[in-house]
Amino acid sequence: MKLGARIVKTGIAITLALFVAQWLNVPTPFFAGIAAIFAIQPSIYKSYQSIIEHVQANLIGAILAIIFSLLFGHDPFIIGLTAIFVIGINLKLKIENTIPLALVTVIAIMESPGENFLEFALVRFSTVMIGILCAFLVNLIFLPPKYETRLYYKVKLTTEDILKWIRINMRHGTEHHLLKTDIEMLHQRVLKLEQLFMLYKEERTYFPTLKNSSSKARKLVIFRQLIVTSNRALFTLKMLHRLENELHHMPVEYQHYIKAELDHLVNLHEQILLKFVGKIKQHNTSEMYEEERFNKQQFIDEFMIHKDNWCEYEGDVEVWYHLFPLVSKIIDYSDQLEHLDKLIDSFQKYHVDDNEFEIGANEEE
């Protein structure tokens, strides 16, 4: 069982909230622990962003709970009706992520009527606020996430799986239906890369300098391009899978040509990933471009030559038209690879002191 940073932070936040509530002699400290669960965030930036929303949700829940309790009492039906109004207001204010916390406040205030109701409501409101503030402090202090490292490894592992399937598919080494399932899984992993990239993009550097800001901006562009390039590789794999039968009926020479070009692009993609973290020398991929540069014009010419030869002897040109999307995807993939390589070269040239990553074997999990 692997415990992530957010799991550990949640446990710490609950413990801290309960400890503080007990230290302040709050009658029901467990509400602080519950609030801490809902207030914990995956990043420091999101913690800053959401604390105001959490306070708003707590206020909305407390105010409506007090009003409905004073006007209509504490009947379970009234509590449910109050919850409906609280949900509606949170949705209207577009802070729907805080609805669970607001409902905790409603139940905490309305579940136990007493003689000094307003004082009781204020104590429960304060108890929930303790949980929110403790979660904020834990987000701020404990285990700050290393999204840069995580994002690199997620991109690396996802890309390696995509490239592996491209190689296998070109050698007819997989069942059609099995690859279809894996392509869908790879698509979901790329979507998760997009989400992780957004978390990395939202990270803020404390005491930033102009140099750090410039470096972070360039890294953002590179990571964005890493994901785009992996996506193009996945598009190419999808097209290879969809047109597997058509490609199989092409002349053997053309099949070998396509396989050789894809092998070159796949190898280049792998080297670029390694160059990004300094595991291979910068000039290696540049030399590879110079020696075996993907020639788009030649790639299109080869397609047209084989198509014309096929038409001359076979007469059926329809099957070749189906391959146009594949040709387009491969060219697009090569363009994105070349752009990625140029971005990394530029970054490593102008940010010599800030182009290394703190990577370790445990980060790959």
mmCIF file of C-alpha atoms in Angstrom:
data_model
loop_
_atom_site.group_PDB
_atom_site.id
_atom_site.type_symbol
_atom_site.label_atom_id
_atom_site.label_comp_id
_atom_site.label_asym_id
_atom_site.label_seq_id
_atom_site.Cartn_x
_atom_site.Cartn_y
_atom_site.Cartn_z
ATOM 1 C CA MET A 1 0.000 0.000 0.000
ATOM 2 C CA LYS A 2 1.354 3.391 -1.034
ATOM 3 C CA LEU A 3 0.523 6.489 1.018
ATOM 4 C CA GLY A 4 0.565 9.676 -1.025
ATOM 5 C CA ALA A 5 1.354 13.130 0.320
ATOM 6 C CA ARG A 6 -2.298 14.174 0.336
ATOM 7 C CA ILE A 7 -3.278 11.139 2.427
ATOM 8 C CA VAL A 8 -0.589 11.945 4.988
ATOM 9 C CA LYS A 9 -1.555 15.641 5.005
ATOM 10 C CA THR A 10 -5.200 14.737 5.613
ATOM 11 C CA GLY A 11 -4.228 12.674 8.643
ATOM 12 C CA ILE A 12 -2.023 15.469 9.992
ATOM 13 C CA ALA A 13 -4.782 18.055 9.431
ATOM 14 C CA ILE A 14 -7.353 15.946 11.301
ATOM 15 C CA THR A 15 -4.953 15.398 14.196
ATOM 16 C CA LEU A 16 -4.050 19.088 14.403
ATOM 17 C CA ALA A 17 -7.695 20.198 14.199
ATOM 18 C CA LEU A 18 -8.757 17.817 16.980
ATOM 19 C CA PHE A 19 -5.792 18.805 19.146
ATOM 20 C CA VAL A 20 -6.444 22.549 18.767
ATOM 21 C CA ALA A 21 -10.184 22.111 19.397
ATOM 22 C CA GLN A 22 -9.517 20.092 22.547
ATOM 23 C CA TRP A 23 -6.896 22.600 23.711
ATOM 24 C CA LEU A 24 -9.520 25.363 23.351
ATOM 25 C CA ASN A 25 -12.041 23.209 25.265
ATOM 26 C CA VAL A 26 -14.490 23.096 22.360
ATOM 27 C CA PRO A 27 -17.469 20.867 23.339
ATOM 28 C CA THR A 28 -17.544 18.842 20.095
ATOM 29 C CA PRO A 29 -14.027 18.805 18.588
ATOM 30 C CA PHE A 30 -14.841 16.116 16.024
ATOM 31 C CA PHE A 31 -16.570 18.748 13.834
ATOM 32 C CA ALA A 32 -13.167 20.429 13.465
ATOM 33 C CA GLY A 33 -11.723 17.121 12.270
ATOM 34 C CA ILE A 34 -14.549 16.672 9.746
ATOM 35 C CA ALA A 35 -14.040 20.215 8.425
ATOM 36 C CA ALA A 36 -10.304 19.563 8.028
ATOM 37 C CA ILE A 37 -11.073 16.557 5.803
ATOM 38 C CA PHE A 38 -13.077 18.677 3.350
ATOM 39 C CA ALA A 39 -10.704 21.661 3.458
ATOM 40 C CA ILE A 40 -7.464 19.837 2.586
ATOM 41 C CA GLN A 41 -6.167 20.697 -0.898
ATOM 42 C CA PRO A 42 -3.701 19.089 -3.348
ATOM 43 C CA SER A 43 -1.505 22.184 -3.672
ATOM 44 C CA ILE A 44 -0.479 25.312 -1.792
ATOM 45 C CA TYR A 45 -1.950 27.551 -4.475
ATOM 46 C CA LYS A 46 -5.316 25.796 -4.328
ATOM 47 C CA SER A 47 -5.223 26.125 -0.554
ATOM 48 C CA TYR A 48 -4.859 29.911 -0.858
ATOM 49 C CA GLN A 49 -7.506 29.959 -3.553
ATOM 50 C CA SER A 50 -10.043 27.896 -1.630
ATOM 51 C CA ILE A 51 -9.742 29.209 1.938
ATOM 52 C CA ILE A 52 -11.947 32.210 1.124
ATOM 53 C CA GLU A 53 -14.490 29.906 -0.500
ATOM 54 C CA HIS A 54 -14.442 27.621 2.544
ATOM 55 C CA VAL A 55 -14.999 30.570 4.886
ATOM 56 C CA GLN A 56 -17.855 31.755 2.657
ATOM 57 C CA ALA A 57 -19.428 28.299 2.676
ATOM 58 C CA ASN A 58 -19.119 28.094 6.457
ATOM 59 C CA LEU A 59 -20.767 31.516 6.830
ATOM 60 C CA ILE A 60 -23.583 30.641 4.434
ATOM 61 C CA GLY A 61 -24.277 27.386 6.241
ATOM 62 C CA ALA A 62 -24.152 29.039 9.674
ATOM 63 C CA ILE A 63 -26.348 32.024 8.778
ATOM 64 C CA LEU A 64 -29.055 29.931 7.102
ATOM 65 C CA ALA A 65 -28.955 27.350 9.886
ATOM 66 C CA ILE A 66 -29.475 30.074 12.508
ATOM 67 C CA ILE A 67 -32.274 31.795 10.549
ATOM 68 C CA PHE A 68 -34.184 28.582 9.813
ATOM 69 C CA SER A 69 -33.733 27.338 13.379
ATOM 70 C CA LEU A 70 -35.074 30.562 14.895
ATOM 71 C CA LEU A 71 -38.005 30.748 12.474
ATOM 72 C CA PHE A 72 -39.023 27.119 12.044
ATOM 73 C CA GLY A 73 -37.270 25.065 14.719
ATOM 74 C CA HIS A 74 -34.983 22.029 14.495
ATOM 75 C CA ASP A 75 -37.221 19.430 12.893
ATOM 76 C CA PRO A 76 -35.345 17.002 10.548
ATOM 77 C CA PHE A 77 -37.537 18.220 7.691
ATOM 78 C CA ILE A 78 -36.391 21.800 8.366
ATOM 79 C CA ILE A 79 -32.752 20.679 8.429
ATOM 80 C CA GLY A 80 -33.198 19.035 5.027
ATOM 81 C CA LEU A 81 -34.921 22.143 3.652
ATOM 82 C CA THR A 82 -32.069 24.314 4.943
ATOM 83 C CA ALA A 83 -29.560 22.024 3.237
ATOM 84 C CA ILE A 84 -31.402 22.475 -0.072
ATOM 85 C CA PHE A 85 -31.181 26.267 0.216
ATOM 86 C CA VAL A 86 -27.496 26.093 1.162
ATOM 87 C CA ILE A 87 -26.720 23.898 -1.854
ATOM 88 C CA GLY A 88 -28.639 26.257 -4.148
ATOM 89 C CA ILE A 89 -26.772 29.336 -2.903
ATOM 90 C CA ASN A 90 -23.385 27.628 -3.227
ATOM 91 C CA LEU A 91 -24.204 26.585 -6.777
ATOM 92 C CA LYS A 92 -25.327 30.121 -7.602
ATOM 93 C CA LEU A 93 -22.057 31.518 -6.244
ATOM 94 C CA LYS A 94 -20.127 28.846 -8.191
ATOM 95 C CA ILE A 95 -18.453 27.449 -5.070
ATOM 96 C CA GLU A 96 -19.975 23.995 -5.403
ATOM 97 C CA ASN A 97 -16.753 22.357 -4.195
ATOM 98 C CA THR A 98 -17.489 23.708 -0.718
ATOM 99 C CA ILE A 99 -21.027 22.289 -0.466
ATOM 100 C CA PRO A 100 -20.036 19.341 1.809
ATOM 101 C CA LEU A 101 -18.377 21.732 4.266
ATOM 102 C CA ALA A 102 -21.403 24.053 4.292
ATOM 103 C CA LEU A 103 -23.693 21.092 5.004
ATOM 104 C CA VAL A 104 -21.452 19.998 7.884
ATOM 105 C CA THR A 105 -21.947 23.472 9.382
ATOM 106 C CA VAL A 106 -25.735 23.271 8.922
ATOM 107 C CA ILE A 107 -25.982 19.905 10.661
ATOM 108 C CA ALA A 108 -23.533 20.911 13.390
ATOM 109 C CA ILE A 109 -25.657 23.941 14.295
ATOM 110 C CA MET A 110 -29.160 22.505 13.847
ATOM 111 C CA GLU A 111 -28.748 18.980 15.204
ATOM 112 C CA SER A 112 -28.878 19.887 18.919
ATOM 113 C CA PRO A 113 -31.143 22.758 20.006
ATOM 114 C CA GLY A 114 -30.448 24.339 23.376
ATOM 115 C CA GLU A 115 -31.422 27.256 25.553
ATOM 116 C CA ASN A 116 -28.510 29.485 24.472
ATOM 117 C CA PHE A 117 -28.896 28.703 20.788
ATOM 118 C CA LEU A 118 -26.981 31.677 19.381
ATOM 119 C CA GLU A 119 -24.010 30.993 21.636
ATOM 120 C CA PHE A 120 -24.209 27.308 20.699
ATOM 121 C CA ALA A 121 -24.297 28.188 16.973
ATOM 122 C CA LEU A 122 -21.291 30.495 17.330
ATOM 123 C CA VAL A 123 -19.296 27.730 19.041
ATOM 124 C CA ARG A 124 -20.141 25.228 16.280
ATOM 125 C CA PHE A 125 -19.283 27.798 13.591
ATOM 126 C CA SER A 126 -15.941 28.451 15.296
ATOM 127 C CA THR A 127 -15.286 24.714 15.565
ATOM 128 C CA VAL A 128 -15.652 24.295 11.802
ATOM 129 C CA MET A 129 -13.410 27.334 11.255
ATOM 130 C CA ILE A 130 -10.726 25.660 13.378
ATOM 131 C CA GLY A 131 -10.763 22.692 10.991
ATOM 132 C CA ILE A 132 -10.538 24.962 7.940
ATOM 133 C CA LEU A 133 -7.605 26.945 9.329
ATOM 134 C CA CYS A 134 -5.748 23.817 10.469
ATOM 135 C CA ALA A 135 -6.093 22.292 6.992
ATOM 136 C CA PHE A 136 -4.793 25.535 5.483
ATOM 137 C CA LEU A 137 -1.743 25.513 7.772
ATOM 138 C CA VAL A 138 -1.000 21.872 6.959
ATOM 139 C CA ASN A 139 -1.258 22.612 3.222
ATOM 140 C CA LEU A 140 1.110 25.518 3.696
ATOM 141 C CA ILE A 141 3.750 23.807 5.840
ATOM 142 C CA PHE A 142 3.751 20.031 5.457
ATOM 143 C CA LEU A 143 4.941 18.004 2.444
ATOM 144 C CA PRO A 144 4.749 20.591 -0.349
ATOM 145 C CA PRO A 145 4.063 18.653 -3.567
ATOM 146 C CA LYS A 146 6.811 18.261 -6.178
ATOM 147 C CA TYR A 147 4.597 18.513 -9.227
ATOM 148 C CA GLU A 148 7.506 19.118 -11.572
ATOM 149 C CA THR A 149 9.092 15.756 -10.791
ATOM 150 C CA ARG A 150 5.756 13.920 -10.716
ATOM 151 C CA LEU A 151 4.703 15.452 -14.018
ATOM 152 C CA TYR A 152 7.950 14.465 -15.739
ATOM 153 C CA TYR A 153 7.666 10.844 -14.645
ATOM 154 C CA LYS A 154 3.984 10.623 -15.525
ATOM 155 C CA VAL A 155 4.756 12.007 -18.993
ATOM 156 C CA LYS A 156 7.725 9.659 -19.326
ATOM 157 C CA LEU A 157 5.829 6.505 -18.329
ATOM 158 C CA THR A 158 2.754 7.335 -20.412
ATOM 159 C CA THR A 159 4.854 8.203 -23.457
ATOM 160 C CA GLU A 160 6.934 5.037 -23.121
ATOM 161 C CA ASP A 161 3.760 2.932 -23.144
ATOM 162 C CA ILE A 162 2.446 4.747 -26.221
ATOM 163 C CA LEU A 163 5.737 4.291 -28.077
ATOM 164 C CA LYS A 164 5.889 0.634 -27.045
ATOM 165 C CA TRP A 165 2.473 0.018 -28.613
ATOM 166 C CA ILE A 166 3.467 1.856 -31.799
ATOM 167 C CA ARG A 167 6.436 -0.493 -32.188
ATOM 168 C CA ILE A 168 4.349 -3.589 -31.433
ATOM 169 C CA ASN A 169 1.552 -2.530 -33.766
ATOM 170 C CA MET A 170 3.934 -1.929 -36.663
ATOM 171 C CA ARG A 171 5.211 -5.489 -36.218
ATOM 172 C CA HIS A 172 1.675 -6.938 -36.003
ATOM 173 C CA GLY A 173 2.411 -8.264 -32.530
ATOM 174 C CA THR A 174 -0.931 -7.603 -30.812
ATOM 175 C CA GLU A 175 -4.598 -8.508 -31.031
ATOM 176 C CA HIS A 176 -6.832 -5.753 -32.418
ATOM 177 C CA HIS A 177 -9.350 -5.757 -29.538
ATOM 178 C CA LEU A 178 -6.651 -5.799 -26.843
ATOM 179 C CA LEU A 179 -4.932 -2.750 -28.288
ATOM 180 C CA LYS A 180 -8.280 -0.934 -28.456
ATOM 181 C CA THR A 181 -8.693 -1.361 -24.687
ATOM 182 C CA ASP A 182 -5.166 -0.144 -23.998
ATOM 183 C CA ILE A 183 -5.599 2.884 -26.254
ATOM 184 C CA GLU A 184 -8.603 3.957 -24.195
ATOM 185 C CA MET A 185 -6.570 3.540 -21.001
ATOM 186 C CA LEU A 186 -3.740 5.598 -22.509
ATOM 187 C CA HIS A 187 -6.246 8.289 -23.441
ATOM 188 C CA GLN A 188 -7.393 8.496 -19.812
ATOM 189 C CA ARG A 189 -3.777 8.732 -18.653
ATOM 190 C CA VAL A 190 -3.145 11.647 -21.023
ATOM 191 C CA LEU A 191 -6.210 13.413 -19.592
ATOM 192 C CA LYS A 192 -4.738 12.954 -16.109
ATOM 193 C CA LEU A 193 -1.492 14.467 -17.394
ATOM 194 C CA GLU A 194 -3.481 17.557 -18.358
ATOM 195 C CA GLN A 195 -4.890 17.783 -14.826
ATOM 196 C CA LEU A 196 -1.461 17.343 -13.251
ATOM 197 C CA PHE A 197 -0.059 20.004 -15.582
ATOM 198 C CA MET A 198 -2.709 22.447 -14.345
ATOM 199 C CA LEU A 199 -1.634 21.783 -10.738
ATOM 200 C CA TYR A 200 1.996 22.373 -11.734
ATOM 201 C CA LYS A 201 1.009 25.546 -13.567
ATOM 202 C CA GLU A 202 -0.793 26.814 -10.456
ATOM 203 C CA GLU A 203 2.267 26.353 -8.238
ATOM 204 C CA ARG A 204 3.748 29.611 -7.028
ATOM 205 C CA THR A 205 7.339 30.329 -6.019
ATOM 206 C CA TYR A 206 7.743 32.179 -2.738
ATOM 207 C CA PHE A 207 10.177 35.103 -2.969
ATOM 208 C CA PRO A 208 10.369 34.803 -6.761
ATOM 209 C CA THR A 209 13.159 36.413 -8.757
ATOM 210 C CA LEU A 210 13.093 37.464 -12.387
ATOM 211 C CA LYS A 211 15.404 34.570 -13.245
ATOM 212 C CA ASN A 212 13.201 32.000 -11.482
ATOM 213 C CA SER A 213 10.075 33.405 -13.119
ATOM 214 C CA SER A 214 11.653 33.183 -16.567
ATOM 215 C CA SER A 215 12.851 29.630 -15.927
ATOM 216 C CA LYS A 216 9.436 28.528 -14.628
ATOM 217 C CA ALA A 217 7.706 30.074 -17.642
ATOM 218 C CA ARG A 218 10.002 28.204 -20.041
ATOM 219 C CA LYS A 219 9.484 24.937 -18.152
ATOM 220 C CA LEU A 220 5.730 25.419 -18.405
ATOM 221 C CA VAL A 221 6.053 25.771 -22.178
ATOM 222 C CA ILE A 222 8.224 22.639 -22.360
ATOM 223 C CA PHE A 223 5.893 20.535 -20.218
ATOM 224 C CA ARG A 224 2.945 21.756 -22.261
ATOM 225 C CA GLN A 225 4.775 20.654 -25.415
ATOM 226 C CA LEU A 226 5.762 17.312 -23.838
ATOM 227 C CA ILE A 227 2.084 16.539 -23.292
ATOM 228 C CA VAL A 228 1.106 17.786 -26.753
ATOM 229 C CA THR A 229 3.779 15.586 -28.346
ATOM 230 C CA SER A 230 2.669 12.542 -26.355
ATOM 231 C CA ASN A 231 -0.868 13.256 -27.494
ATOM 232 C CA ARG A 232 0.272 13.330 -31.120
ATOM 233 C CA ALA A 233 2.012 9.994 -30.612
ATOM 234 C CA LEU A 234 -1.261 8.625 -29.227
ATOM 235 C CA PHE A 235 -3.181 10.003 -32.229
ATOM 236 C CA THR A 236 -0.701 8.228 -34.492
ATOM 237 C CA LEU A 237 -1.203 4.982 -32.566
ATOM 238 C CA LYS A 238 -4.989 5.329 -32.848
ATOM 239 C CA MET A 239 -4.720 5.815 -36.597
ATOM 240 C CA LEU A 240 -2.359 2.842 -36.963
ATOM 241 C CA HIS A 241 -4.845 0.733 -35.038
ATOM 242 C CA ARG A 242 -7.832 1.930 -37.065
ATOM 243 C CA LEU A 243 -6.090 1.456 -40.421
ATOM 244 C CA GLU A 244 -4.263 -1.733 -39.497
ATOM 245 C CA ASN A 245 -6.049 -3.812 -42.137
ATOM 246 C CA GLU A 246 -5.598 -1.232 -44.902
ATOM 247 C CA LEU A 247 -1.904 -0.840 -44.126
ATOM 248 C CA HIS A 248 -1.465 -4.604 -44.103
ATOM 249 C CA HIS A 249 -2.626 -4.723 -47.751
ATOM 250 C CA MET A 250 -0.137 -2.109 -48.866
ATOM 251 C CA PRO A 251 3.018 -3.115 -50.778
ATOM 252 C CA VAL A 252 5.597 -4.684 -48.477
ATOM 253 C CA GLU A 253 8.167 -2.056 -49.440
ATOM 254 C CA TYR A 254 5.838 0.734 -48.331
ATOM 255 C CA GLN A 255 5.041 -1.043 -45.062
ATOM 256 C CA HIS A 256 8.760 -1.289 -44.345
ATOM 257 C CA TYR A 257 9.204 2.383 -45.202
ATOM 258 C CA ILE A 258 6.444 3.463 -42.799
ATOM 259 C CA LYS A 259 7.876 1.231 -40.071
ATOM 260 C CA ALA A 260 11.366 2.685 -40.540
ATOM 261 C CA GLU A 261 10.095 6.273 -40.359
ATOM 262 C CA LEU A 262 8.041 5.564 -37.242
ATOM 263 C CA ASP A 263 10.961 3.765 -35.607
ATOM 264 C CA HIS A 264 13.085 6.840 -36.229
ATOM 265 C CA LEU A 265 10.465 9.158 -34.685
ATOM 266 C CA VAL A 266 9.938 6.868 -31.698
ATOM 267 C CA ASN A 267 13.690 6.644 -31.031
ATOM 268 C CA LEU A 268 13.986 10.398 -31.319
ATOM 269 C CA HIS A 269 11.103 10.900 -28.884
ATOM 270 C CA GLU A 270 12.806 8.669 -26.313
ATOM 271 C CA GLN A 271 16.109 10.537 -26.667
ATOM 272 C CA ILE A 272 14.404 13.918 -26.253
ATOM 273 C CA LEU A 273 12.823 12.780 -22.976
ATOM 274 C CA LEU A 274 16.240 11.702 -21.710
ATOM 275 C CA LYS A 275 17.877 14.906 -22.882
ATOM 276 C CA PHE A 276 15.322 16.968 -20.978
ATOM 277 C CA VAL A 277 16.630 15.643 -17.655
ATOM 278 C CA GLY A 278 20.271 15.650 -18.716
ATOM 279 C CA LYS A 279 20.702 11.883 -19.118
ATOM 280 C CA ILE A 280 22.135 12.240 -22.620
ATOM 281 C CA LYS A 281 24.216 14.984 -24.196
ATOM 282 C CA GLN A 282 22.451 17.840 -25.888
ATOM 283 C CA HIS A 283 24.074 17.382 -29.285
ATOM 284 C CA ASN A 284 22.951 13.743 -29.632
ATOM 285 C CA THR A 285 19.424 14.509 -30.802
ATOM 286 C CA SER A 286 20.670 17.418 -32.898
ATOM 287 C CA GLU A 287 23.065 15.072 -34.711
ATOM 288 C CA MET A 288 20.215 12.622 -35.159
ATOM 289 C CA TYR A 289 18.182 15.352 -36.853
ATOM 290 C CA GLU A 290 21.049 16.243 -39.150
ATOM 291 C CA GLU A 291 21.797 12.642 -40.112
ATOM 292 C CA GLU A 292 18.235 11.313 -40.396
ATOM 293 C CA ARG A 293 15.989 14.365 -40.505
ATOM 294 C CA PHE A 294 12.364 13.492 -41.139
ATOM 295 C CA ASN A 295 11.737 14.777 -44.647
ATOM 296 C CA LYS A 296 8.060 15.654 -45.032
ATOM 297 C CA GLN A 297 8.313 16.179 -48.768
ATOM 298 C CA GLN A 298 10.017 12.826 -49.257
ATOM 299 C CA PHE A 299 7.435 11.171 -46.996
ATOM 300 C CA ILE A 300 4.602 12.527 -49.143
ATOM 301 C CA ASP A 301 6.461 11.695 -52.364
ATOM 302 C CA GLU A 302 6.928 8.075 -51.250
ATOM 303 C CA PHE A 303 3.218 7.850 -50.595
ATOM 304 C CA MET A 304 2.355 9.243 -54.040
ATOM 305 C CA ILE A 305 4.903 7.042 -55.845
ATOM 306 C CA HIS A 306 3.613 3.850 -54.247
ATOM 307 C CA LYS A 307 0.027 4.939 -54.836
ATOM 308 C CA ASP A 308 0.685 5.568 -58.539
ATOM 309 C CA ASN A 309 2.474 2.228 -58.927
ATOM 310 C CA TRP A 310 -0.392 0.468 -57.169
ATOM 311 C CA CYS A 311 -2.971 2.142 -59.415
ATOM 312 C CA GLU A 312 -1.021 1.179 -62.512
ATOM 313 C CA TYR A 313 -1.051 -2.544 -61.677
ATOM 314 C CA GLU A 314 -4.038 -2.974 -59.332
ATOM 315 C CA GLY A 315 -6.350 -0.204 -60.441
ATOM 316 C CA ASP A 316 -8.038 0.291 -57.041
ATOM 317 C CA VAL A 317 -6.962 3.651 -55.580
ATOM 318 C CA GLU A 318 -9.675 3.803 -52.897
ATOM 319 C CA VAL A 319 -7.613 1.968 -50.290
ATOM 320 C CA TRP A 320 -4.843 4.583 -50.566
ATOM 321 C CA TYR A 321 -7.237 7.414 -49.789
ATOM 322 C CA HIS A 322 -7.895 5.814 -46.411
ATOM 323 C CA LEU A 323 -4.208 6.230 -45.554
ATOM 324 C CA PHE A 324 -4.218 10.026 -45.932
ATOM 325 C CA PRO A 325 -5.147 10.571 -42.234
ATOM 326 C CA LEU A 326 -2.267 8.328 -41.143
ATOM 327 C CA VAL A 327 0.210 10.257 -43.292
ATOM 328 C CA SER A 328 -1.126 13.498 -41.826
ATOM 329 C CA LYS A 329 -0.808 12.248 -38.220
ATOM 330 C CA ILE A 330 2.774 11.075 -38.723
ATOM 331 C CA ILE A 331 3.788 14.429 -40.230
ATOM 332 C CA ASP A 332 2.102 16.293 -37.380
ATOM 333 C CA TYR A 333 3.855 14.049 -34.846
ATOM 334 C CA SER A 334 7.242 14.790 -36.440
ATOM 335 C CA ASP A 335 6.538 18.546 -36.372
ATOM 336 C CA GLN A 336 5.689 18.469 -32.669
ATOM 337 C CA LEU A 337 8.822 16.431 -31.913
ATOM 338 C CA GLU A 338 11.024 18.908 -33.736
ATOM 339 C CA HIS A 339 9.403 21.816 -31.908
ATOM 340 C CA LEU A 340 9.893 20.059 -28.552
ATOM 341 C CA ASP A 341 13.569 19.433 -29.287
ATOM 342 C CA LYS A 342 14.133 23.092 -30.149
ATOM 343 C CA LEU A 343 12.405 24.227 -26.942
ATOM 344 C CA ILE A 344 14.598 21.963 -24.812
ATOM 345 C CA ASP A 345 17.774 23.050 -26.627
ATOM 346 C CA SER A 346 16.883 26.690 -26.033
ATOM 347 C CA PHE A 347 16.073 26.089 -22.363
ATOM 348 C CA GLN A 348 19.311 24.229 -21.694
ATOM 349 C CA LYS A 349 21.302 26.895 -23.499
ATOM 350 C CA TYR A 350 19.915 29.920 -21.641
ATOM 351 C CA HIS A 351 19.160 28.351 -18.232
ATOM 352 C CA VAL A 352 22.297 26.359 -17.543
ATOM 353 C CA ASP A 353 21.979 26.664 -13.752
ATOM 354 C CA ASP A 354 18.304 25.722 -13.623
ATOM 355 C CA ASN A 355 17.872 22.870 -16.075
ATOM 356 C CA GLU A 356 18.297 19.945 -13.699
ATOM 357 C CA PHE A 357 15.598 17.953 -11.906
ATOM 358 C CA GLU A 358 15.582 16.303 -8.512
ATOM 359 C CA ILE A 359 14.622 12.850 -9.677
ATOM 360 C CA GLY A 360 14.662 9.550 -7.859
ATOM 361 C CA ALA A 361 13.476 6.009 -8.381
ATOM 362 C CA ASN A 362 10.615 6.403 -5.933
ATOM 363 C CA GLU A 363 9.096 9.210 -7.993
ATOM 364 C CA GLU A 364 8.264 6.898 -10.816
ATOM 365 C CA GLU A 365 5.520 5.172 -8.857
#
